[in-house]
Amino acid sequence: MFRSHPSPQASSGPNPPYPPHRRSIRVISLVVFGAGMLFGILVLDAWQGFSPGSSATAEAQSKKKTRWNFTQAGTVPTEFGELITVNGTSGNYTMVFQDTDKNVRLVDLRGGKIPPRAIVIDRQ
């Protein structure tokens, strides 16, 4: 039988993976996809910046706008180190500090007042 077009086996030389017009469509598709991904990341970043969870002030989850009452409890010396955690409930709290020498200090907060003492635990 005679064929009107040459068969792929009969062609000589390497075949390009895509014809030139298909390569340009592929490049344009990748550029549009990348621009869409970048736009999506920027939109998510902006949305998280406006979300209430990212603000520095905590707010109650209620229908009414509540006003927080801040009580000045006292001052903790800066040499106590970094505040690691706060434990407790109902106005009785224990603050845990750790300095660069691995000394752990426990400071009690009872009734809205910080007493002038701390428990020091040396960790080695």
PDB file of C-alpha atoms in Angstrom:
ATOM      1  CA  MET A   1       0.000   0.000   0.000  1.00  0.00           C
ATOM      2  CA  PHE A   2       1.088   3.490  -0.673  1.00  0.00           C
ATOM      3  CA  ARG A   3       0.988   6.165   2.002  1.00  0.00           C
ATOM      4  CA  SER A   4       0.325   9.811   1.357  1.00  0.00           C
ATOM      5  CA  HIS A   5       2.591  11.016   4.205  1.00  0.00           C
ATOM      6  CA  PRO A   6       5.900   9.681   5.480  1.00  0.00           C
ATOM      7  CA  SER A   7       5.765   7.411   8.502  1.00  0.00           C
ATOM      8  CA  PRO A   8       7.572   8.409  11.741  1.00  0.00           C
ATOM      9  CA  GLN A   9       9.982   5.494  11.350  1.00  0.00           C
ATOM     10  CA  ALA A  10      11.065   6.719   7.930  1.00  0.00           C
ATOM     11  CA  SER A  11      12.029  10.224   9.075  1.00  0.00           C
ATOM     12  CA  SER A  12      15.678  10.962   9.500  1.00  0.00           C
ATOM     13  CA  GLY A  13      17.255  12.933  12.376  1.00  0.00           C
ATOM     14  CA  PRO A  14      16.096  13.577  15.951  1.00  0.00           C
ATOM     15  CA  ASN A  15      12.577  14.848  16.448  1.00  0.00           C
ATOM     16  CA  PRO A  16      12.174  17.907  18.718  1.00  0.00           C
ATOM     17  CA  PRO A  17      10.107  17.149  21.841  1.00  0.00           C
ATOM     18  CA  TYR A  18       7.604  19.864  20.981  1.00  0.00           C
ATOM     19  CA  PRO A  19       7.070  21.940  17.881  1.00  0.00           C
ATOM     20  CA  PRO A  20       7.975  25.643  18.333  1.00  0.00           C
ATOM     21  CA  HIS A  21       4.363  26.815  18.640  1.00  0.00           C
ATOM     22  CA  ARG A  22       3.688  24.249  21.396  1.00  0.00           C
ATOM     23  CA  ARG A  23       6.809  25.351  23.300  1.00  0.00           C
ATOM     24  CA  SER A  24       5.604  28.953  23.369  1.00  0.00           C
ATOM     25  CA  ILE A  25       2.173  27.839  24.636  1.00  0.00           C
ATOM     26  CA  ARG A  26       3.910  25.827  27.366  1.00  0.00           C
ATOM     27  CA  VAL A  27       6.077  28.797  28.421  1.00  0.00           C
ATOM     28  CA  ILE A  28       3.070  31.132  28.506  1.00  0.00           C
ATOM     29  CA  SER A  29       1.136  28.586  30.594  1.00  0.00           C
ATOM     30  CA  LEU A  30       4.004  28.299  33.084  1.00  0.00           C
ATOM     31  CA  VAL A  31       4.311  32.093  33.361  1.00  0.00           C
ATOM     32  CA  VAL A  32       0.558  32.470  33.960  1.00  0.00           C
ATOM     33  CA  PHE A  33       0.616  29.661  36.538  1.00  0.00           C
ATOM     34  CA  GLY A  34       3.610  31.201  38.356  1.00  0.00           C
ATOM     35  CA  ALA A  35       1.995  34.650  38.372  1.00  0.00           C
ATOM     36  CA  GLY A  36      -1.203  33.142  39.772  1.00  0.00           C
ATOM     37  CA  MET A  37       0.706  31.359  42.541  1.00  0.00           C
ATOM     38  CA  LEU A  38       2.579  34.553  43.443  1.00  0.00           C
ATOM     39  CA  PHE A  39      -0.667  36.527  43.488  1.00  0.00           C
ATOM     40  CA  GLY A  40      -2.275  33.883  45.721  1.00  0.00           C
ATOM     41  CA  ILE A  41       0.616  33.995  48.182  1.00  0.00           C
ATOM     42  CA  LEU A  42       0.438  37.791  48.364  1.00  0.00           C
ATOM     43  CA  VAL A  43      -3.331  37.700  48.935  1.00  0.00           C
ATOM     44  CA  LEU A  44      -2.962  35.127  51.739  1.00  0.00           C
ATOM     45  CA  ASP A  45      -0.202  37.168  53.356  1.00  0.00           C
ATOM     46  CA  ALA A  46      -2.323  40.319  53.246  1.00  0.00           C
ATOM     47  CA  TRP A  47      -5.357  38.463  54.584  1.00  0.00           C
ATOM     48  CA  GLN A  48      -3.365  37.076  57.528  1.00  0.00           C
ATOM     49  CA  GLY A  49      -2.029  40.564  58.234  1.00  0.00           C
ATOM     50  CA  PHE A  50      -5.597  41.854  58.633  1.00  0.00           C
ATOM     51  CA  SER A  51      -6.850  38.904  60.677  1.00  0.00           C
ATOM     52  CA  PRO A  52      -7.597  39.572  64.373  1.00  0.00           C
ATOM     53  CA  GLY A  53      -5.236  36.795  65.468  1.00  0.00           C
ATOM     54  CA  SER A  54      -2.180  38.694  64.279  1.00  0.00           C
ATOM     55  CA  SER A  55      -2.729  41.838  66.339  1.00  0.00           C
ATOM     56  CA  ALA A  56      -0.630  42.520  69.411  1.00  0.00           C
ATOM     57  CA  THR A  57      -3.662  43.021  71.694  1.00  0.00           C
ATOM     58  CA  ALA A  58      -5.829  40.081  72.700  1.00  0.00           C
ATOM     59  CA  GLU A  59      -9.585  40.460  72.406  1.00  0.00           C
ATOM     60  CA  ALA A  60     -12.418  38.388  73.805  1.00  0.00           C
ATOM     61  CA  GLN A  61     -14.577  36.353  71.477  1.00  0.00           C
ATOM     62  CA  SER A  62     -17.965  37.862  72.141  1.00  0.00           C
ATOM     63  CA  LYS A  63     -20.656  39.772  70.290  1.00  0.00           C
ATOM     64  CA  LYS A  64     -20.180  42.870  72.425  1.00  0.00           C
ATOM     65  CA  LYS A  65     -16.987  44.865  72.298  1.00  0.00           C
ATOM     66  CA  THR A  66     -15.354  44.214  75.662  1.00  0.00           C
ATOM     67  CA  ARG A  67     -12.844  46.419  77.402  1.00  0.00           C
ATOM     68  CA  TRP A  68      -9.900  44.807  79.101  1.00  0.00           C
ATOM     69  CA  ASN A  69      -8.960  45.910  82.598  1.00  0.00           C
ATOM     70  CA  PHE A  70      -5.204  45.853  83.089  1.00  0.00           C
ATOM     71  CA  THR A  71      -3.894  45.532  86.635  1.00  0.00           C
ATOM     72  CA  GLN A  72      -0.375  46.697  87.401  1.00  0.00           C
ATOM     73  CA  ALA A  73       0.984  43.790  89.419  1.00  0.00           C
ATOM     74  CA  GLY A  74       4.592  44.833  89.866  1.00  0.00           C
ATOM     75  CA  THR A  75       7.985  44.724  88.175  1.00  0.00           C
ATOM     76  CA  VAL A  76      10.164  41.692  87.585  1.00  0.00           C
ATOM     77  CA  PRO A  77      13.931  42.395  87.384  1.00  0.00           C
ATOM     78  CA  THR A  78      15.484  42.003  83.944  1.00  0.00           C
ATOM     79  CA  GLU A  79      18.256  39.752  85.279  1.00  0.00           C
ATOM     80  CA  PHE A  80      15.631  37.030  85.853  1.00  0.00           C
ATOM     81  CA  GLY A  81      15.997  36.249  82.140  1.00  0.00           C
ATOM     82  CA  GLU A  82      13.439  35.210  79.576  1.00  0.00           C
ATOM     83  CA  LEU A  83       9.838  34.478  80.540  1.00  0.00           C
ATOM     84  CA  ILE A  84       9.360  30.811  79.654  1.00  0.00           C
ATOM     85  CA  THR A  85       5.773  30.143  80.771  1.00  0.00           C
ATOM     86  CA  VAL A  86       2.966  31.310  83.026  1.00  0.00           C
ATOM     87  CA  ASN A  87       0.895  28.719  84.916  1.00  0.00           C
ATOM     88  CA  GLY A  88      -2.221  29.104  87.045  1.00  0.00           C
ATOM     89  CA  THR A  89      -5.825  30.281  87.103  1.00  0.00           C
ATOM     90  CA  SER A  90      -8.154  32.700  88.912  1.00  0.00           C
ATOM     91  CA  GLY A  91      -5.632  35.387  89.819  1.00  0.00           C
ATOM     92  CA  ASN A  92      -3.012  32.981  91.205  1.00  0.00           C
ATOM     93  CA  TYR A  93      -0.200  32.535  88.706  1.00  0.00           C
ATOM     94  CA  THR A  94       3.383  31.338  88.670  1.00  0.00           C
ATOM     95  CA  MET A  95       5.766  32.892  86.147  1.00  0.00           C
ATOM     96  CA  VAL A  96       8.789  30.821  85.098  1.00  0.00           C
ATOM     97  CA  PHE A  97      11.950  32.644  83.971  1.00  0.00           C
ATOM     98  CA  GLN A  98      15.261  31.263  82.700  1.00  0.00           C
ATOM     99  CA  ASP A  99      18.497  33.219  82.291  1.00  0.00           C
ATOM    100  CA  THR A 100      21.584  32.454  80.197  1.00  0.00           C
ATOM    101  CA  ASP A 101      23.214  30.547  83.101  1.00  0.00           C
ATOM    102  CA  LYS A 102      20.312  28.023  83.084  1.00  0.00           C
ATOM    103  CA  ASN A 103      18.973  29.371  86.383  1.00  0.00           C
ATOM    104  CA  VAL A 104      15.204  28.917  86.567  1.00  0.00           C
ATOM    105  CA  ARG A 105      13.247  31.380  88.707  1.00  0.00           C
ATOM    106  CA  LEU A 106       9.652  30.918  89.805  1.00  0.00           C
ATOM    107  CA  VAL A 107       7.783  34.108  90.686  1.00  0.00           C
ATOM    108  CA  ASP A 108       4.322  33.880  92.252  1.00  0.00           C
ATOM    109  CA  LEU A 109       1.574  36.336  91.376  1.00  0.00           C
ATOM    110  CA  ARG A 110      -1.090  36.163  94.063  1.00  0.00           C
ATOM    111  CA  GLY A 111      -4.065  38.489  94.221  1.00  0.00           C
ATOM    112  CA  GLY A 112      -2.685  40.884  91.621  1.00  0.00           C
ATOM    113  CA  LYS A 113       0.594  41.490  93.503  1.00  0.00           C
ATOM    114  CA  ILE A 114       4.093  40.186  92.851  1.00  0.00           C
ATOM    115  CA  PRO A 115       5.824  39.415  96.170  1.00  0.00           C
ATOM    116  CA  PRO A 116       9.445  40.580  96.640  1.00  0.00           C
ATOM    117  CA  ARG A 117      10.818  37.022  96.504  1.00  0.00           C
ATOM    118  CA  ALA A 118      11.457  34.310  93.938  1.00  0.00           C
ATOM    119  CA  ILE A 119      12.355  30.647  94.031  1.00  0.00           C
ATOM    120  CA  VAL A 120      15.653  29.952  92.208  1.00  0.00           C
ATOM    121  CA  ILE A 121      16.431  26.537  90.733  1.00  0.00           C
ATOM    122  CA  ASP A 122      20.002  25.988  89.466  1.00  0.00           C
ATOM    123  CA  ARG A 123      20.124  23.706  86.424  1.00  0.00           C
ATOM    124  CA  GLN A 124      23.457  22.341  85.289  1.00  0.00           C
TER     125      GLN A 124
END
